[in-house]
Short mmCIF file of N, CA and C in Angstrom, two decimals:
data_model
loop_
_atom_site.label_atom_id
_atom_site.label_comp_id
_atom_site.label_asym_id
_atom_site.label_seq_id
_atom_site.Cartn_x
_atom_site.Cartn_y
_atom_site.Cartn_z
N GLU S 17 58.85 61.26 112.66
CA GLU S 17 57.61 62.01 112.77
C GLU S 17 57.81 63.20 113.72
N VAL S 18 57.44 64.36 113.24
CA VAL S 18 57.55 65.56 114.07
C VAL S 18 56.43 65.58 115.09
N GLN S 19 56.80 65.86 116.33
CA GLN S 19 55.81 65.98 117.40
C GLN S 19 56.15 67.13 118.32
N LEU S 20 55.13 67.87 118.68
CA LEU S 20 55.21 68.87 119.73
C LEU S 20 54.09 68.56 120.70
N VAL S 21 54.45 68.31 121.95
CA VAL S 21 53.46 67.89 122.93
C VAL S 21 53.48 68.86 124.11
N GLU S 22 52.36 69.55 124.28
CA GLU S 22 52.23 70.49 125.39
C GLU S 22 51.68 69.78 126.62
N SER S 23 52.05 70.28 127.78
CA SER S 23 51.50 69.80 129.03
C SER S 23 51.59 70.91 130.06
N GLY S 24 50.88 70.73 131.18
CA GLY S 24 50.97 71.68 132.27
C GLY S 24 49.80 72.63 132.42
N GLY S 25 48.86 72.55 131.50
CA GLY S 25 47.70 73.42 131.63
C GLY S 25 46.81 73.00 132.78
N GLY S 26 45.81 73.84 133.08
CA GLY S 26 44.90 73.51 134.16
C GLY S 26 44.10 74.70 134.60
N LEU S 27 43.46 74.55 135.75
CA LEU S 27 42.63 75.59 136.34
C LEU S 27 43.38 76.20 137.51
N VAL S 28 43.46 77.52 137.52
CA VAL S 28 44.17 78.23 138.59
C VAL S 28 43.42 79.51 138.91
N GLN S 29 43.54 79.96 140.14
CA GLN S 29 42.91 81.22 140.52
C GLN S 29 43.76 82.40 140.04
N ALA S 30 43.10 83.52 139.87
CA ALA S 30 43.81 84.74 139.49
C ALA S 30 44.93 85.02 140.49
N GLY S 31 46.08 85.40 139.95
CA GLY S 31 47.25 85.62 140.78
C GLY S 31 48.14 84.41 140.92
N GLY S 32 47.65 83.27 140.50
CA GLY S 32 48.40 82.03 140.61
C GLY S 32 49.38 81.84 139.47
N SER S 33 50.00 80.66 139.47
CA SER S 33 51.05 80.35 138.49
C SER S 33 50.83 78.98 137.87
N LEU S 34 51.31 78.83 136.66
CA LEU S 34 51.37 77.55 135.98
C LEU S 34 52.65 77.51 135.16
N ARG S 35 53.16 76.30 134.93
CA ARG S 35 54.28 76.15 134.02
C ARG S 35 53.90 75.17 132.91
N LEU S 36 53.92 75.68 131.70
CA LEU S 36 53.64 74.85 130.54
C LEU S 36 54.95 74.27 130.00
N SER S 37 54.87 73.06 129.47
CA SER S 37 56.01 72.43 128.83
C SER S 37 55.66 72.07 127.39
N CYS S 38 56.65 72.12 126.55
CA CYS S 38 56.50 71.73 125.15
C CYS S 38 57.65 70.80 124.81
N ALA S 39 57.35 69.52 124.66
CA ALA S 39 58.38 68.53 124.33
C ALA S 39 58.39 68.30 122.84
N ALA S 40 59.56 68.49 122.23
CA ALA S 40 59.69 68.41 120.78
C ALA S 40 60.47 67.17 120.37
N SER S 41 60.11 66.61 119.23
CA SER S 41 60.84 65.47 118.68
C SER S 41 60.63 65.41 117.18
N GLY S 42 61.54 64.72 116.49
CA GLY S 42 61.38 64.51 115.06
C GLY S 42 62.00 65.58 114.18
N PHE S 43 62.68 66.56 114.77
CA PHE S 43 63.39 67.56 113.99
C PHE S 43 64.58 68.05 114.80
N THR S 44 65.47 68.77 114.13
CA THR S 44 66.69 69.25 114.79
C THR S 44 66.35 70.47 115.64
N PHE S 45 66.21 70.23 116.91
CA PHE S 45 65.70 71.25 117.83
C PHE S 45 66.49 72.54 117.77
N ASP S 46 67.82 72.43 117.69
CA ASP S 46 68.67 73.61 117.73
C ASP S 46 68.50 74.51 116.52
N ASP S 47 67.89 74.00 115.45
CA ASP S 47 67.72 74.78 114.23
C ASP S 47 66.40 75.56 114.20
N TYR S 48 65.62 75.44 115.26
CA TYR S 48 64.29 76.03 115.27
C TYR S 48 64.10 76.98 116.44
N ALA S 49 63.21 77.90 116.25
CA ALA S 49 62.67 78.71 117.33
C ALA S 49 61.33 78.11 117.73
N ILE S 50 61.05 78.14 119.02
CA ILE S 50 59.79 77.62 119.54
C ILE S 50 58.96 78.76 120.08
N GLY S 51 57.74 78.84 119.61
CA GLY S 51 56.85 79.89 120.06
C GLY S 51 55.66 79.33 120.83
N TRP S 52 55.11 80.17 121.70
CA TRP S 52 53.86 79.85 122.38
C TRP S 52 52.79 80.80 121.85
N PHE S 53 51.65 80.25 121.50
CA PHE S 53 50.50 81.01 121.06
C PHE S 53 49.32 80.65 121.94
N ARG S 54 48.31 81.47 121.92
CA ARG S 54 47.09 81.15 122.65
C ARG S 54 45.88 81.60 121.87
N GLN S 55 44.78 80.91 122.11
CA GLN S 55 43.53 81.28 121.46
C GLN S 55 42.40 81.13 122.45
N ALA S 56 41.75 82.25 122.71
CA ALA S 56 40.59 82.28 123.59
C ALA S 56 39.34 82.12 122.74
N PRO S 57 38.24 81.65 123.32
CA PRO S 57 37.00 81.47 122.56
C PRO S 57 36.57 82.77 121.88
N GLY S 58 36.29 82.68 120.60
CA GLY S 58 35.82 83.83 119.86
C GLY S 58 36.89 84.83 119.48
N LYS S 59 38.15 84.50 119.78
CA LYS S 59 39.24 85.43 119.46
C LYS S 59 40.25 84.77 118.53
N GLU S 60 41.04 85.61 117.88
CA GLU S 60 42.08 85.10 117.02
C GLU S 60 43.25 84.57 117.85
N ARG S 61 43.98 83.66 117.24
CA ARG S 61 45.18 83.15 117.90
C ARG S 61 46.22 84.26 117.97
N GLU S 62 46.89 84.38 119.10
CA GLU S 62 47.88 85.43 119.28
C GLU S 62 49.20 84.86 119.79
N GLY S 63 50.29 85.49 119.38
CA GLY S 63 51.60 85.09 119.86
C GLY S 63 51.81 85.56 121.29
N VAL S 64 52.35 84.68 122.11
CA VAL S 64 52.60 84.99 123.51
C VAL S 64 54.09 85.19 123.76
N SER S 65 54.90 84.26 123.26
CA SER S 65 56.33 84.32 123.52
C SER S 65 57.05 83.40 122.55
N CYS S 66 58.35 83.62 122.41
CA CYS S 66 59.15 82.80 121.51
C CYS S 66 60.58 82.76 122.02
N ILE S 67 61.26 81.63 121.77
CA ILE S 67 62.66 81.51 122.13
C ILE S 67 63.40 80.84 120.98
N SER S 68 64.57 81.39 120.70
CA SER S 68 65.42 80.78 119.69
C SER S 68 66.27 79.69 120.36
N SER S 69 66.18 78.47 119.85
CA SER S 69 66.94 77.37 120.45
C SER S 69 68.43 77.52 120.19
N SER S 70 68.81 78.27 119.17
CA SER S 70 70.23 78.39 118.84
C SER S 70 70.96 79.40 119.71
N ASP S 71 70.33 80.57 119.93
CA ASP S 71 71.06 81.59 120.70
C ASP S 71 70.33 82.06 121.95
N GLY S 72 69.16 81.50 122.20
CA GLY S 72 68.44 81.83 123.43
C GLY S 72 67.70 83.15 123.43
N SER S 73 67.65 83.83 122.29
CA SER S 73 66.90 85.09 122.23
C SER S 73 65.44 84.83 122.58
N THR S 74 64.87 85.76 123.33
CA THR S 74 63.47 85.61 123.75
C THR S 74 62.65 86.82 123.35
N TYR S 75 61.37 86.57 123.15
CA TYR S 75 60.43 87.60 122.73
C TYR S 75 59.12 87.40 123.49
N TYR S 76 58.46 88.51 123.80
CA TYR S 76 57.22 88.45 124.55
C TYR S 76 56.20 89.42 124.00
N ALA S 77 54.94 89.03 124.08
CA ALA S 77 53.87 89.98 123.82
C ALA S 77 53.81 90.97 124.97
N ASP S 78 53.40 92.19 124.67
CA ASP S 78 53.33 93.22 125.71
C ASP S 78 52.41 92.79 126.86
N SER S 79 51.38 92.04 126.53
CA SER S 79 50.38 91.66 127.54
C SER S 79 50.93 90.70 128.59
N VAL S 80 52.07 90.07 128.31
CA VAL S 80 52.60 89.08 129.27
C VAL S 80 53.99 89.46 129.80
N LYS S 81 54.57 90.52 129.27
CA LYS S 81 55.91 90.92 129.73
C LYS S 81 55.91 91.16 131.24
N GLY S 82 56.93 90.63 131.88
CA GLY S 82 57.05 90.78 133.33
C GLY S 82 56.29 89.74 134.12
N ARG S 83 55.42 88.97 133.45
CA ARG S 83 54.65 87.93 134.14
C ARG S 83 55.02 86.53 133.64
N PHE S 84 55.31 86.41 132.37
CA PHE S 84 55.64 85.11 131.77
C PHE S 84 57.13 85.06 131.46
N THR S 85 57.71 83.87 131.59
CA THR S 85 59.11 83.66 131.25
C THR S 85 59.24 82.39 130.41
N ILE S 86 59.87 82.52 129.26
CA ILE S 86 60.10 81.36 128.40
C ILE S 86 61.54 80.91 128.58
N SER S 87 61.74 79.59 128.57
CA SER S 87 63.09 79.03 128.71
C SER S 87 63.16 77.73 127.92
N SER S 88 64.38 77.29 127.71
CA SER S 88 64.59 76.10 126.89
C SER S 88 65.63 75.20 127.52
N ASP S 89 65.36 73.92 127.51
CA ASP S 89 66.34 72.91 127.92
C ASP S 89 66.68 72.11 126.67
N ASN S 90 67.75 72.50 126.00
CA ASN S 90 68.09 71.89 124.73
C ASN S 90 68.47 70.41 124.88
N ALA S 91 68.97 70.02 126.04
CA ALA S 91 69.31 68.61 126.27
C ALA S 91 68.06 67.74 126.27
N LYS S 92 66.94 68.34 126.64
CA LYS S 92 65.67 67.60 126.70
C LYS S 92 64.75 67.94 125.54
N ASN S 93 65.20 68.83 124.64
CA ASN S 93 64.35 69.29 123.53
C ASN S 93 62.99 69.77 124.05
N THR S 94 63.05 70.55 125.10
CA THR S 94 61.82 71.00 125.75
C THR S 94 61.89 72.50 126.02
N VAL S 95 60.78 73.16 125.78
CA VAL S 95 60.63 74.59 126.07
C VAL S 95 59.55 74.74 127.13
N TYR S 96 59.80 75.67 128.04
CA TYR S 96 58.88 75.92 129.14
C TYR S 96 58.32 77.34 129.06
N LEU S 97 57.12 77.50 129.55
CA LEU S 97 56.54 78.83 129.71
C LEU S 97 56.05 78.93 131.15
N GLN S 98 56.82 79.68 131.94
CA GLN S 98 56.42 79.93 133.32
C GLN S 98 55.48 81.12 133.34
N MET S 99 54.29 80.91 133.85
CA MET S 99 53.27 81.95 133.85
C MET S 99 52.93 82.31 135.28
N ASN S 100 53.25 83.53 135.66
CA ASN S 100 52.97 84.02 137.01
C ASN S 100 51.94 85.14 136.96
N SER S 101 51.39 85.46 138.11
CA SER S 101 50.40 86.55 138.21
C SER S 101 49.32 86.41 137.14
N LEU S 102 48.80 85.23 137.03
CA LEU S 102 47.81 84.96 135.97
C LEU S 102 46.54 85.77 136.18
N LYS S 103 45.94 86.15 135.06
CA LYS S 103 44.72 86.94 135.05
C LYS S 103 43.64 86.17 134.31
N PRO S 104 42.39 86.46 134.59
CA PRO S 104 41.31 85.78 133.84
C PRO S 104 41.45 85.92 132.33
N GLU S 105 41.98 87.04 131.88
CA GLU S 105 42.14 87.25 130.44
C GLU S 105 43.25 86.40 129.83
N ASP S 106 44.00 85.68 130.67
CA ASP S 106 44.99 84.72 130.15
C ASP S 106 44.34 83.39 129.79
N THR S 107 43.07 83.23 130.12
CA THR S 107 42.36 81.99 129.81
C THR S 107 42.32 81.75 128.31
N ALA S 108 42.81 80.58 127.90
CA ALA S 108 42.88 80.25 126.47
C ALA S 108 43.44 78.83 126.33
N VAL S 109 43.38 78.34 125.11
CA VAL S 109 44.15 77.14 124.76
C VAL S 109 45.52 77.62 124.33
N TYR S 110 46.55 77.05 124.91
CA TYR S 110 47.92 77.44 124.62
C TYR S 110 48.56 76.37 123.73
N TYR S 111 49.20 76.85 122.67
CA TYR S 111 49.86 75.98 121.71
C TYR S 111 51.34 76.32 121.63
N CYS S 112 52.17 75.30 121.46
CA CYS S 112 53.54 75.59 121.09
C CYS S 112 53.73 75.22 119.62
N ALA S 113 54.67 75.89 119.00
CA ALA S 113 54.91 75.71 117.58
C ALA S 113 56.38 75.95 117.28
N ALA S 114 56.85 75.38 116.17
CA ALA S 114 58.26 75.49 115.80
C ALA S 114 58.38 76.14 114.44
N THR S 115 59.35 77.05 114.35
CA THR S 115 59.63 77.70 113.08
C THR S 115 61.12 77.66 112.78
N GLY S 116 61.44 77.40 111.53
CA GLY S 116 62.83 77.44 111.11
C GLY S 116 63.21 78.80 110.56
N ALA S 117 62.26 79.71 110.53
CA ALA S 117 62.52 81.04 109.97
C ALA S 117 63.22 81.91 111.00
N THR S 118 64.21 82.62 110.56
CA THR S 118 64.87 83.60 111.43
C THR S 118 64.29 84.97 111.07
N SER S 119 63.38 85.41 111.90
CA SER S 119 62.62 86.60 111.57
C SER S 119 62.26 87.33 112.85
N PRO S 120 62.16 88.65 112.78
CA PRO S 120 61.68 89.38 113.96
C PRO S 120 60.17 89.23 114.14
N TYR S 121 59.51 88.64 113.16
CA TYR S 121 58.05 88.53 113.22
C TYR S 121 57.64 87.23 113.89
N TRP S 122 58.15 86.99 115.07
CA TRP S 122 57.93 85.73 115.78
C TRP S 122 56.46 85.50 116.09
N PHE S 123 55.67 86.57 116.12
CA PHE S 123 54.28 86.48 116.52
C PHE S 123 53.35 86.09 115.37
N ARG S 124 53.90 85.95 114.18
CA ARG S 124 53.10 85.57 113.01
C ARG S 124 52.98 84.06 112.96
N ASP S 125 51.77 83.56 113.15
CA ASP S 125 51.60 82.11 113.19
C ASP S 125 51.81 81.46 111.82
N ASP S 126 51.72 82.23 110.75
CA ASP S 126 51.91 81.64 109.42
C ASP S 126 53.37 81.29 109.16
N LEU S 127 54.28 81.73 110.02
CA LEU S 127 55.69 81.41 109.85
C LEU S 127 56.09 80.09 110.51
N TYR S 128 55.16 79.47 111.21
CA TYR S 128 55.49 78.27 111.98
C TYR S 128 55.16 77.01 111.19
N ASP S 129 56.08 76.04 111.28
CA ASP S 129 55.96 74.83 110.48
C ASP S 129 55.22 73.71 111.19
N TYR S 130 55.42 73.61 112.50
CA TYR S 130 54.86 72.49 113.26
C TYR S 130 54.12 73.02 114.48
N TRP S 131 53.04 72.33 114.83
CA TRP S 131 52.19 72.76 115.94
C TRP S 131 51.86 71.59 116.86
N GLY S 132 51.71 71.91 118.15
CA GLY S 132 51.21 70.94 119.10
C GLY S 132 49.70 70.94 119.11
N GLN S 133 49.13 70.10 119.97
CA GLN S 133 47.68 69.93 120.01
C GLN S 133 47.00 70.93 120.94
N GLY S 134 47.78 71.59 121.78
CA GLY S 134 47.24 72.60 122.68
C GLY S 134 46.95 72.07 124.08
N THR S 135 46.99 72.98 125.03
CA THR S 135 46.65 72.66 126.42
C THR S 135 45.82 73.81 126.98
N GLN S 136 44.76 73.47 127.69
CA GLN S 136 43.83 74.49 128.19
C GLN S 136 44.37 75.11 129.48
N VAL S 137 44.33 76.43 129.51
CA VAL S 137 44.63 77.19 130.73
C VAL S 137 43.39 78.00 131.07
N THR S 138 42.89 77.81 132.28
CA THR S 138 41.72 78.54 132.75
C THR S 138 42.06 79.25 134.04
N VAL S 139 41.86 80.56 134.05
CA VAL S 139 42.15 81.37 135.22
C VAL S 139 40.83 81.91 135.75
N SER S 140 40.51 81.54 136.97
CA SER S 140 39.25 81.98 137.57
C SER S 140 39.47 83.25 138.37
N SER S 141 38.42 84.07 138.41
CA SER S 141 38.53 85.36 139.12
C SER S 141 38.12 85.22 140.57
#
């Protein structure tokens, strides 16, 4: 059974940090890229970051570049999203997802095969 389980969300003040984790199981981790998406109330889901488990290539949305860092521990089949300098506009449910597609369009959620249940991140001003 394929599972993606997010953890690490919570409430933090603006300027603070959180680290999200995405633990994957049930598929060959090295064959997939793992992406982080977020969805705020009343807004569409948007791509935040992505990492290729095979070669470590990383991608970021412009809104988080320089503040968020994605990394992968292939031995643990886990991907992390370190979020620093958080802003109220980062408030959303964060999801991790896995795609077997090798594409520059990492931010397209329709390319992802498996999804986690999401974890809430709330940044207070």
